Amino acid sequence: MKKPRKVARPKKSPSITINIQSWATPIVGVVMLVIGFFSGYSGRPVNGDVGQQAAVPQVNAPAPSADTGAKDEELMAYLVSQTRHFKGDPNAPVTLIEFGDFQWPYCGRFATDAGRQIEETYLENGNVRIGYVHFAFLGAESQWTAEASECAAEQDLFWEYHDYLYANQNGENRGVFNQDNLKQFASELGLNEEMFNQCLDSGKYTELVQQDKEMAQQMGIQSTPTFLVNGIRVIGAQPFESFQQVVEAILSNWENTLWTNLLPPLHQSPFL
């Protein structure tokens, strides 16, 4: 099997933007903003469609709102119901869902940097589960890679294929992710080649991938990578520390709520 090429990282970090919409405390927002000024990321904005796309059915995603609390929970519940690909404990108190494009280098940066640290720190101990939604907008090869990952998912290898794609990025629409290479990647990962090739050639997931993008746009997603973490919106390939602040705040709130629900009111204590 060929060794995956490493994702090239930019020499100069771009400016940072953080957008948080949640019930989270102002402290989290302040801490993340301070961290942001000393770190870099790039979220690719979506400026219209790239290439001609077929019409897709309307999806009734909850519209973005300035309201917090219940509105965030409603939005997150809907997104979870529409997300096909998760890894981690389904009962984890924190759910992080990414909107990504396999061609965009800063999605690759998250996958190979902060994403791995989140897995090691929080996914393996059951505190976080991670989901992925396609936001393929950079052209034909973005569409093909998303469809190919769905074909890999048929053989229960979505995340392996996901990781392989991000490890082999090399520019946008330069032929690196043409259909022949996508088939070769599947072969190198040990997928059933006949089954995978037939799936990719059929275009059976074309509409599904386009519908993911439509849903994301209705939810107000405007750039990649964008993340929803229990309703908190984080934009860009932020460093691990930024995600850590959000996750720790959620876990702290969850633990406090858990103990409050478990402990009886003071006047019901059997020791009084």
CSV table of N, CA and C in Angstrom, one decimal, residues 118-233:
chain,number,residue,atom,x,y,z
A,118,ILE,N,-8.5,15.8,19.3
A,118,ILE,CA,-9.8,15.7,19.9
A,118,ILE,C,-10.1,14.2,20.1
A,119,GLU,N,-9.8,13.4,19.0
A,119,GLU,CA,-10.0,11.9,19.2
A,119,GLU,C,-9.3,11.3,20.3
A,120,GLU,N,-8.0,11.7,20.4
A,120,GLU,CA,-7.1,11.1,21.5
A,120,GLU,C,-7.6,11.5,22.8
A,121,THR,N,-8.0,12.8,23.0
A,121,THR,CA,-8.3,13.4,24.3
A,121,THR,C,-9.7,13.1,24.7
A,122,TYR,N,-10.7,13.1,23.8
A,122,TYR,CA,-12.1,13.0,24.2
A,122,TYR,C,-12.9,11.9,23.6
A,123,LEU,N,-12.6,11.5,22.3
A,123,LEU,CA,-13.4,10.4,21.7
A,123,LEU,C,-13.1,9.1,22.3
A,124,GLU,N,-11.8,8.8,22.6
A,124,GLU,CA,-11.4,7.5,23.1
A,124,GLU,C,-11.9,7.2,24.5
A,125,ASN,N,-12.2,8.3,25.3
A,125,ASN,CA,-12.8,8.1,26.6
A,125,ASN,C,-14.3,8.2,26.7
A,126,GLY,N,-14.9,8.4,25.5
A,126,GLY,CA,-16.4,8.4,25.4
A,126,GLY,C,-17.0,9.8,25.7
A,127,ASN,N,-16.2,10.8,25.7
A,127,ASN,CA,-16.8,12.1,26.0
A,127,ASN,C,-17.3,12.9,24.8
A,128,VAL,N,-16.7,12.5,23.6
A,128,VAL,CA,-17.1,13.2,22.4
A,128,VAL,C,-17.3,12.2,21.3
A,129,ARG,N,-18.3,12.4,20.5
A,129,ARG,CA,-18.4,11.7,19.2
A,129,ARG,C,-18.3,12.7,18.1
A,130,ILE,N,-17.8,12.3,16.9
A,130,ILE,CA,-17.6,13.2,15.8
A,130,ILE,C,-18.4,12.7,14.6
A,131,GLY,N,-19.0,13.7,14.0
A,131,GLY,CA,-19.8,13.5,12.8
A,131,GLY,C,-19.3,14.3,11.6
A,132,TYR,N,-19.6,13.9,10.4
A,132,TYR,CA,-19.2,14.6,9.2
A,132,TYR,C,-20.3,14.7,8.2
A,133,VAL,N,-20.4,15.9,7.6
A,133,VAL,CA,-21.4,16.2,6.6
A,133,VAL,C,-20.7,16.9,5.4
A,134,HIS,N,-21.0,16.4,4.2
A,134,HIS,CA,-20.4,17.0,3.0
A,134,HIS,C,-20.9,18.4,2.7
A,135,PHE,N,-19.9,19.2,2.4
A,135,PHE,CA,-20.2,20.6,1.9
A,135,PHE,C,-19.3,20.7,0.7
A,136,ALA,N,-19.5,20.0,-0.4
A,136,ALA,CA,-18.7,19.9,-1.5
A,136,ALA,C,-19.0,21.0,-2.5
A,137,PHE,N,-18.1,22.0,-2.5
A,137,PHE,CA,-18.5,23.2,-3.4
A,137,PHE,C,-17.3,23.7,-4.2
A,138,LEU,N,-16.2,23.0,-4.2
A,138,LEU,CA,-15.0,23.5,-4.9
A,138,LEU,C,-14.9,23.0,-6.3
A,139,GLY,N,-15.9,22.2,-6.8
A,139,GLY,CA,-15.8,21.7,-8.2
A,139,GLY,C,-16.1,20.3,-8.3
A,140,ALA,N,-15.8,19.7,-9.5
A,140,ALA,CA,-16.1,18.3,-9.8
A,140,ALA,C,-15.4,17.4,-8.8
A,141,GLU,N,-14.1,17.6,-8.5
A,141,GLU,CA,-13.4,16.7,-7.7
A,141,GLU,C,-13.9,16.7,-6.3
A,142,SER,N,-14.4,17.8,-5.8
A,142,SER,CA,-15.0,17.8,-4.5
A,142,SER,C,-16.3,16.9,-4.5
A,143,GLN,N,-17.0,17.0,-5.5
A,143,GLN,CA,-18.2,16.2,-5.7
A,143,GLN,C,-17.9,14.7,-5.7
A,144,TRP,N,-16.9,14.4,-6.6
A,144,TRP,CA,-16.5,13.0,-6.7
A,144,TRP,C,-15.9,12.4,-5.4
A,145,THR,N,-15.1,13.2,-4.7
A,145,THR,CA,-14.5,12.6,-3.5
A,145,THR,C,-15.6,12.3,-2.4
A,146,ALA,N,-16.6,13.2,-2.4
A,146,ALA,CA,-17.7,13.0,-1.4
A,146,ALA,C,-18.5,11.8,-1.8
A,147,GLU,N,-18.8,11.6,-3.1
A,147,GLU,CA,-19.5,10.4,-3.6
A,147,GLU,C,-18.7,9.1,-3.3
A,148,ALA,N,-17.4,9.2,-3.5
A,148,ALA,CA,-16.5,8.1,-3.3
A,148,ALA,C,-16.5,7.7,-1.8
A,149,SER,N,-16.5,8.7,-1.0
A,149,SER,CA,-16.5,8.3,0.5
A,149,SER,C,-17.8,7.6,0.9
A,150,GLU,N,-18.9,8.0,0.2
A,150,GLU,CA,-20.2,7.3,0.4
A,150,GLU,C,-20.1,5.8,-0.1
A,151,CYS,N,-19.4,5.6,-1.2
A,151,CYS,CA,-19.2,4.3,-1.7
A,151,CYS,C,-18.4,3.5,-0.7
A,152,ALA,N,-17.4,4.1,-0.1
A,152,ALA,CA,-16.5,3.4,0.9
A,152,ALA,C,-17.4,3.1,2.1
A,153,ALA,N,-18.3,4.0,2.4
A,153,ALA,CA,-19.2,3.7,3.6
A,153,ALA,C,-20.0,2.5,3.4
A,154,GLU,N,-20.4,2.1,2.2
A,154,GLU,CA,-21.1,0.9,1.9
A,154,GLU,C,-20.3,-0.3,2.4
A,155,GLN,N,-19.0,-0.2,2.5
A,155,GLN,CA,-18.2,-1.3,3.0
A,155,GLN,C,-17.6,-1.0,4.4
A,156,ASP,N,-18.3,-0.1,5.1
A,156,ASP,CA,-17.9,0.3,6.5
A,156,ASP,C,-16.5,0.9,6.6
A,157,LEU,N,-16.1,1.6,5.6
A,157,LEU,CA,-14.8,2.2,5.6
A,157,LEU,C,-14.8,3.7,5.3
A,158,PHE,N,-15.9,4.3,5.7
A,158,PHE,CA,-16.0,5.8,5.5
A,158,PHE,C,-14.8,6.5,6.1
A,159,TRP,N,-14.6,6.3,7.4
A,159,TRP,CA,-13.6,7.1,8.1
A,159,TRP,C,-12.1,6.8,7.6
A,160,GLU,N,-11.9,5.6,7.2
A,160,GLU,CA,-10.6,5.2,6.6
A,160,GLU,C,-10.4,6.0,5.3
A,161,TYR,N,-11.4,6.0,4.5
A,161,TYR,CA,-11.3,6.7,3.2
A,161,TYR,C,-11.3,8.2,3.4
A,162,HIS,N,-12.0,8.7,4.4
A,162,HIS,CA,-12.0,10.1,4.8
A,162,HIS,C,-10.6,10.5,5.1
A,163,ASP,N,-9.9,9.8,6.0
A,163,ASP,CA,-8.5,10.1,6.4
A,163,ASP,C,-7.6,10.0,5.2
A,164,TYR,N,-7.8,9.0,4.3
A,164,TYR,CA,-6.9,8.9,3.2
A,164,TYR,C,-7.0,10.0,2.2
A,165,LEU,N,-8.2,10.5,2.0
A,165,LEU,CA,-8.4,11.7,1.1
A,165,LEU,C,-7.7,12.9,1.7
A,166,TYR,N,-7.9,13.2,2.9
A,166,TYR,CA,-7.2,14.4,3.5
A,166,TYR,C,-5.7,14.3,3.5
A,167,ALA,N,-5.2,13.0,3.7
A,167,ALA,CA,-3.8,12.9,3.7
A,167,ALA,C,-3.2,13.0,2.3
A,168,ASN,N,-4.0,12.9,1.3
A,168,ASN,CA,-3.5,13.0,-0.1
A,168,ASN,C,-3.9,14.2,-0.9
A,169,GLN,N,-4.3,15.3,-0.2
A,169,GLN,CA,-4.6,16.5,-0.8
A,169,GLN,C,-3.4,17.1,-1.6
A,170,ASN,N,-3.7,17.7,-2.7
A,170,ASN,CA,-2.6,18.3,-3.5
A,170,ASN,C,-3.2,19.3,-4.5
A,171,GLY,N,-3.9,20.3,-4.0
A,171,GLY,CA,-4.4,21.3,-4.9
A,171,GLY,C,-5.9,21.0,-5.3
A,172,GLU,N,-6.5,22.0,-5.8
A,172,GLU,CA,-8.0,21.9,-6.1
A,172,GLU,C,-8.1,21.7,-7.6
A,173,ASN,N,-8.9,20.6,-7.9
A,173,ASN,CA,-9.3,20.2,-9.3
A,173,ASN,C,-8.1,20.1,-10.2
A,174,ARG,N,-7.0,19.5,-9.8
A,174,ARG,CA,-5.8,19.3,-10.6
A,174,ARG,C,-5.7,17.8,-11.0
A,175,GLY,N,-6.7,17.0,-10.8
A,175,GLY,CA,-6.7,15.7,-11.2
A,175,GLY,C,-6.3,14.7,-10.2
A,176,VAL,N,-5.8,15.2,-9.0
A,176,VAL,CA,-5.4,14.3,-7.9
A,176,VAL,C,-6.6,13.4,-7.5
A,177,PHE,N,-7.8,14.0,-7.5
A,177,PHE,CA,-9.0,13.3,-7.0
A,177,PHE,C,-9.9,13.0,-8.2
A,178,ASN,N,-9.3,12.7,-9.4
A,178,ASN,CA,-10.1,12.2,-10.5
A,178,ASN,C,-10.7,10.8,-10.1
A,179,GLN,N,-11.6,10.3,-10.9
A,179,GLN,CA,-12.3,9.1,-10.6
A,179,GLN,C,-11.3,7.9,-10.6
A,180,ASP,N,-10.4,7.9,-11.5
A,180,ASP,CA,-9.4,6.8,-11.6
A,180,ASP,C,-8.6,6.7,-10.3
A,181,ASN,N,-8.1,7.9,-9.8
A,181,ASN,CA,-7.3,7.9,-8.6
A,181,ASN,C,-8.2,7.5,-7.4
A,182,LEU,N,-9.5,7.9,-7.4
A,182,LEU,CA,-10.3,7.6,-6.3
A,182,LEU,C,-10.5,6.1,-6.2
A,183,LYS,N,-10.6,5.5,-7.4
A,183,LYS,CA,-10.7,4.0,-7.4
A,183,LYS,C,-9.4,3.3,-6.9
A,184,GLN,N,-8.3,3.9,-7.3
A,184,GLN,CA,-7.0,3.4,-6.8
A,184,GLN,C,-6.9,3.5,-5.3
A,185,PHE,N,-7.3,4.6,-4.7
A,185,PHE,CA,-7.3,4.8,-3.3
A,185,PHE,C,-8.1,3.6,-2.6
A,186,ALA,N,-9.3,3.3,-3.2
A,186,ALA,CA,-10.1,2.3,-2.6
A,186,ALA,C,-9.4,1.0,-2.7
A,187,SER,N,-8.7,0.7,-3.8
A,187,SER,CA,-7.9,-0.5,-3.9
A,187,SER,C,-6.8,-0.6,-2.8
A,188,GLU,N,-6.1,0.5,-2.6
A,188,GLU,CA,-5.0,0.6,-1.6
A,188,GLU,C,-5.5,0.4,-0.2
A,189,LEU,N,-6.8,0.8,0.0
A,189,LEU,CA,-7.4,0.6,1.4
A,189,LEU,C,-8.0,-0.8,1.6
A,190,GLY,N,-8.0,-1.6,0.5
A,190,GLY,CA,-8.5,-3.0,0.6
A,190,GLY,C,-10.0,-3.1,0.4
A,191,LEU,N,-10.6,-2.1,-0.2
A,191,LEU,CA,-12.0,-2.2,-0.5
A,191,LEU,C,-12.3,-3.2,-1.6
A,192,ASN,N,-13.5,-3.7,-1.7
A,192,ASN,CA,-13.9,-4.5,-2.8
A,192,ASN,C,-13.9,-3.6,-4.1
A,193,GLU,N,-13.0,-3.8,-5.0
A,193,GLU,CA,-12.8,-2.9,-6.1
A,193,GLU,C,-14.1,-2.9,-7.0
A,194,GLU,N,-14.6,-4.1,-7.3
A,194,GLU,CA,-15.7,-4.2,-8.2
A,194,GLU,C,-16.9,-3.5,-7.7
A,195,MET,N,-17.2,-3.7,-6.4
A,195,MET,CA,-18.3,-3.1,-5.7
A,195,MET,C,-18.1,-1.5,-5.7
A,196,PHE,N,-16.9,-1.1,-5.3
A,196,PHE,CA,-16.7,0.3,-5.2
A,196,PHE,C,-16.8,1.0,-6.6
A,197,ASN,N,-16.1,0.4,-7.6
A,197,ASN,CA,-16.1,1.1,-8.9
A,197,ASN,C,-17.5,1.2,-9.5
A,198,GLN,N,-18.3,0.1,-9.3
A,198,GLN,CA,-19.7,0.2,-9.8
A,198,GLN,C,-20.5,1.3,-9.1
A,199,CYS,N,-20.2,1.4,-7.8
A,199,CYS,CA,-20.9,2.4,-7.0
A,199,CYS,C,-20.6,3.8,-7.5
A,200,LEU,N,-19.3,4.1,-7.7
A,200,LEU,CA,-18.8,5.4,-8.1
A,200,LEU,C,-19.3,5.7,-9.5
A,201,ASP,N,-19.2,4.8,-10.4
A,201,ASP,CA,-19.5,5.0,-11.8
A,201,ASP,C,-21.0,5.2,-12.0
A,202,SER,N,-21.8,4.7,-11.1
A,202,SER,CA,-23.3,4.8,-11.2
A,202,SER,C,-23.8,6.2,-10.8
A,203,GLY,N,-23.0,6.9,-10.0
A,203,GLY,CA,-23.5,8.3,-9.6
A,203,GLY,C,-24.6,8.2,-8.6
A,204,LYS,N,-24.7,7.0,-7.9
A,204,LYS,CA,-25.9,6.8,-7.0
A,204,LYS,C,-26.0,7.8,-5.9
A,205,TYR,N,-24.8,8.4,-5.5
A,205,TYR,CA,-24.8,9.3,-4.4
A,205,TYR,C,-24.7,10.8,-4.8
A,206,THR,N,-24.8,11.1,-6.1
A,206,THR,CA,-24.7,12.5,-6.5
A,206,THR,C,-25.7,13.4,-5.9
A,207,GLU,N,-26.9,13.0,-5.9
A,207,GLU,CA,-28.0,13.8,-5.4
A,207,GLU,C,-27.9,13.9,-3.8
A,208,LEU,N,-27.5,12.8,-3.2
A,208,LEU,CA,-27.4,12.9,-1.7
A,208,LEU,C,-26.3,13.9,-1.3
A,209,VAL,N,-25.2,13.9,-2.0
A,209,VAL,CA,-24.1,14.8,-1.6
A,209,VAL,C,-24.6,16.3,-1.9
A,210,GLN,N,-25.3,16.5,-3.0
A,210,GLN,CA,-25.8,17.8,-3.2
A,210,GLN,C,-26.8,18.3,-2.2
A,211,GLN,N,-27.6,17.3,-1.7
A,211,GLN,CA,-28.6,17.6,-0.7
A,211,GLN,C,-27.9,18.0,0.6
A,212,ASP,N,-26.8,17.4,0.9
A,212,ASP,CA,-26.1,17.8,2.1
A,212,ASP,C,-25.7,19.3,2.0
A,213,LYS,N,-25.2,19.7,0.9
A,213,LYS,CA,-24.8,21.1,0.7
A,213,LYS,C,-26.0,22.0,0.8
A,214,GLU,N,-27.1,21.6,0.2
A,214,GLU,CA,-28.3,22.4,0.3
A,214,GLU,C,-28.7,22.6,1.8
A,215,MET,N,-28.7,21.5,2.5
A,215,MET,CA,-29.1,21.6,4.0
A,215,MET,C,-28.1,22.5,4.7
A,216,ALA,N,-26.8,22.4,4.4
A,216,ALA,CA,-25.9,23.3,5.1
A,216,ALA,C,-26.1,24.7,4.8
A,217,GLN,N,-26.4,25.1,3.6
A,217,GLN,CA,-26.7,26.4,3.3
A,217,GLN,C,-28.0,27.0,3.9
A,218,GLN,N,-29.0,26.1,4.1
A,218,GLN,CA,-30.2,26.5,4.8
A,218,GLN,C,-29.9,26.7,6.2
A,219,MET,N,-28.9,26.1,6.8
A,219,MET,CA,-28.6,26.2,8.2
A,219,MET,C,-27.7,27.4,8.4
A,220,GLY,N,-27.3,28.1,7.3
A,220,GLY,CA,-26.5,29.3,7.5
A,220,GLY,C,-25.0,29.0,7.4
A,221,ILE,N,-24.6,27.8,7.0
A,221,ILE,CA,-23.2,27.5,6.9
A,221,ILE,C,-22.6,28.2,5.6
A,222,GLN,N,-21.6,29.0,5.8
A,222,GLN,CA,-21.0,29.8,4.7
A,222,GLN,C,-19.6,29.5,4.4
A,223,SER,N,-18.9,28.7,5.1
A,223,SER,CA,-17.5,28.4,4.9
A,223,SER,C,-17.1,27.0,5.4
A,224,THR,N,-16.0,26.5,4.9
A,224,THR,CA,-15.5,25.2,5.4
A,224,THR,C,-14.1,25.4,6.0
A,225,PRO,N,-13.7,24.7,7.0
A,225,PRO,CA,-14.6,23.9,7.8
A,225,PRO,C,-15.4,24.7,8.8
A,226,THR,N,-16.6,24.3,9.0
A,226,THR,CA,-17.5,24.8,10.0
A,226,THR,C,-18.0,23.7,10.9
A,227,PHE,N,-18.0,23.9,12.2
A,227,PHE,CA,-18.4,22.9,13.2
A,227,PHE,C,-19.5,23.3,14.0
A,228,LEU,N,-20.4,22.4,14.4
A,228,LEU,CA,-21.4,22.6,15.4
A,228,LEU,C,-21.1,21.6,16.6
A,229,VAL,N,-20.8,22.2,17.7
A,229,VAL,CA,-20.5,21.4,18.9
A,229,VAL,C,-21.6,21.6,19.9
A,230,ASN,N,-22.5,20.6,20.0
A,230,ASN,CA,-23.7,20.8,20.9
A,230,ASN,C,-24.4,22.1,20.6
A,231,GLY,N,-24.4,22.5,19.4
A,231,GLY,CA,-25.1,23.8,19.1
A,231,GLY,C,-24.2,25.0,19.0
A,232,ILE,N,-23.0,24.9,19.5
A,232,ILE,CA,-22.0,26.0,19.4
A,232,ILE,C,-21.4,26.0,18.1
A,233,ARG,N,-21.4,27.1,17.3
A,233,ARG,CA,-20.8,27.1,16.0
A,233,ARG,C,-19.4,27.7,16.1
